[in-house]
Steps between C-alpha positions, in 0.01 A plus 500: 500500500576849371850421383672731252711277275645763264494874435623740232511879485422686178789688335339836594481372862130595525353149512586176674354171373492212747385139497292392799241243604278745690135424571381727216694301238315332214662174605855408592753781462400824325672816379446804723605860446599771746527856364713778643295800613591862426640540855746215431329239720362174363126441462299186571578166337235439231423188299582570134168347391380207294649625172843400637406256778338158463373228732850350474838635615669808355872557570823691431388843369758711314474849348705546181376861505227693683225366272616145421456227761621143454386232743448126521163332544356150522172644368401698189608308189782311670654218295581324828620599846618860521525685167638850440244766402526869414246776569512867398360795697280689251229761563511450877481119507707189441437316170396136476819300561665352191677165521862515373427157345730221382802479502526738798219321685481123529291237678729563799538808724648826369552768764699815583510639143727807480591712194846662480516880526604531134216268394735261318437190708287352775564237765265279699490181700337174393479147636467335158655156462834605345601689816794420728290517816155609609509842324756628251548849357431539127627778274276633220618716211333626182504232234477228767194389307337681208154381609490739798231769467662816351319723754677320783832565329427870440737606777778290348435602138453874565846529653662302217330703225619825658855367508479381137379840381781692666793492252834407647737616226519774237484233228165381634367859495604545135363157402 
């Protein structure tokens, strides 16, 4: 026991989120956090609690920024197997995880969700039936499916709107 299967450091390098099957887990593998202390050393590994963790396995955490954590879970409102969820750090605690839903999640496993630095696309791995092997990498862009929750696409849309508003030519400014 006590294996660490994945780890990710926050962009500000003050927190490390790990996946482990320690004895204080809620069942299976849970998300744990280690915070950097003011002297630069790392604190104790702490279970992130039952808002994020379930009696089933959690996996593949990823910070898109210091307050947005994506991870996969077999629990919560999983459609089947591992699904990708997002949680936001607000007022000192992590929000209830939100399922990224269909078509991103399927009845199969979706893991290792990562958003590009510019927020224009995401990639993840899935073992759905149309794959070439056990797990394939999938590429997600805005407009992939209009049914996706607009909040989940906020990072994509915000960047695009800013670009649309910045005029590129003098004619556009006059118009």
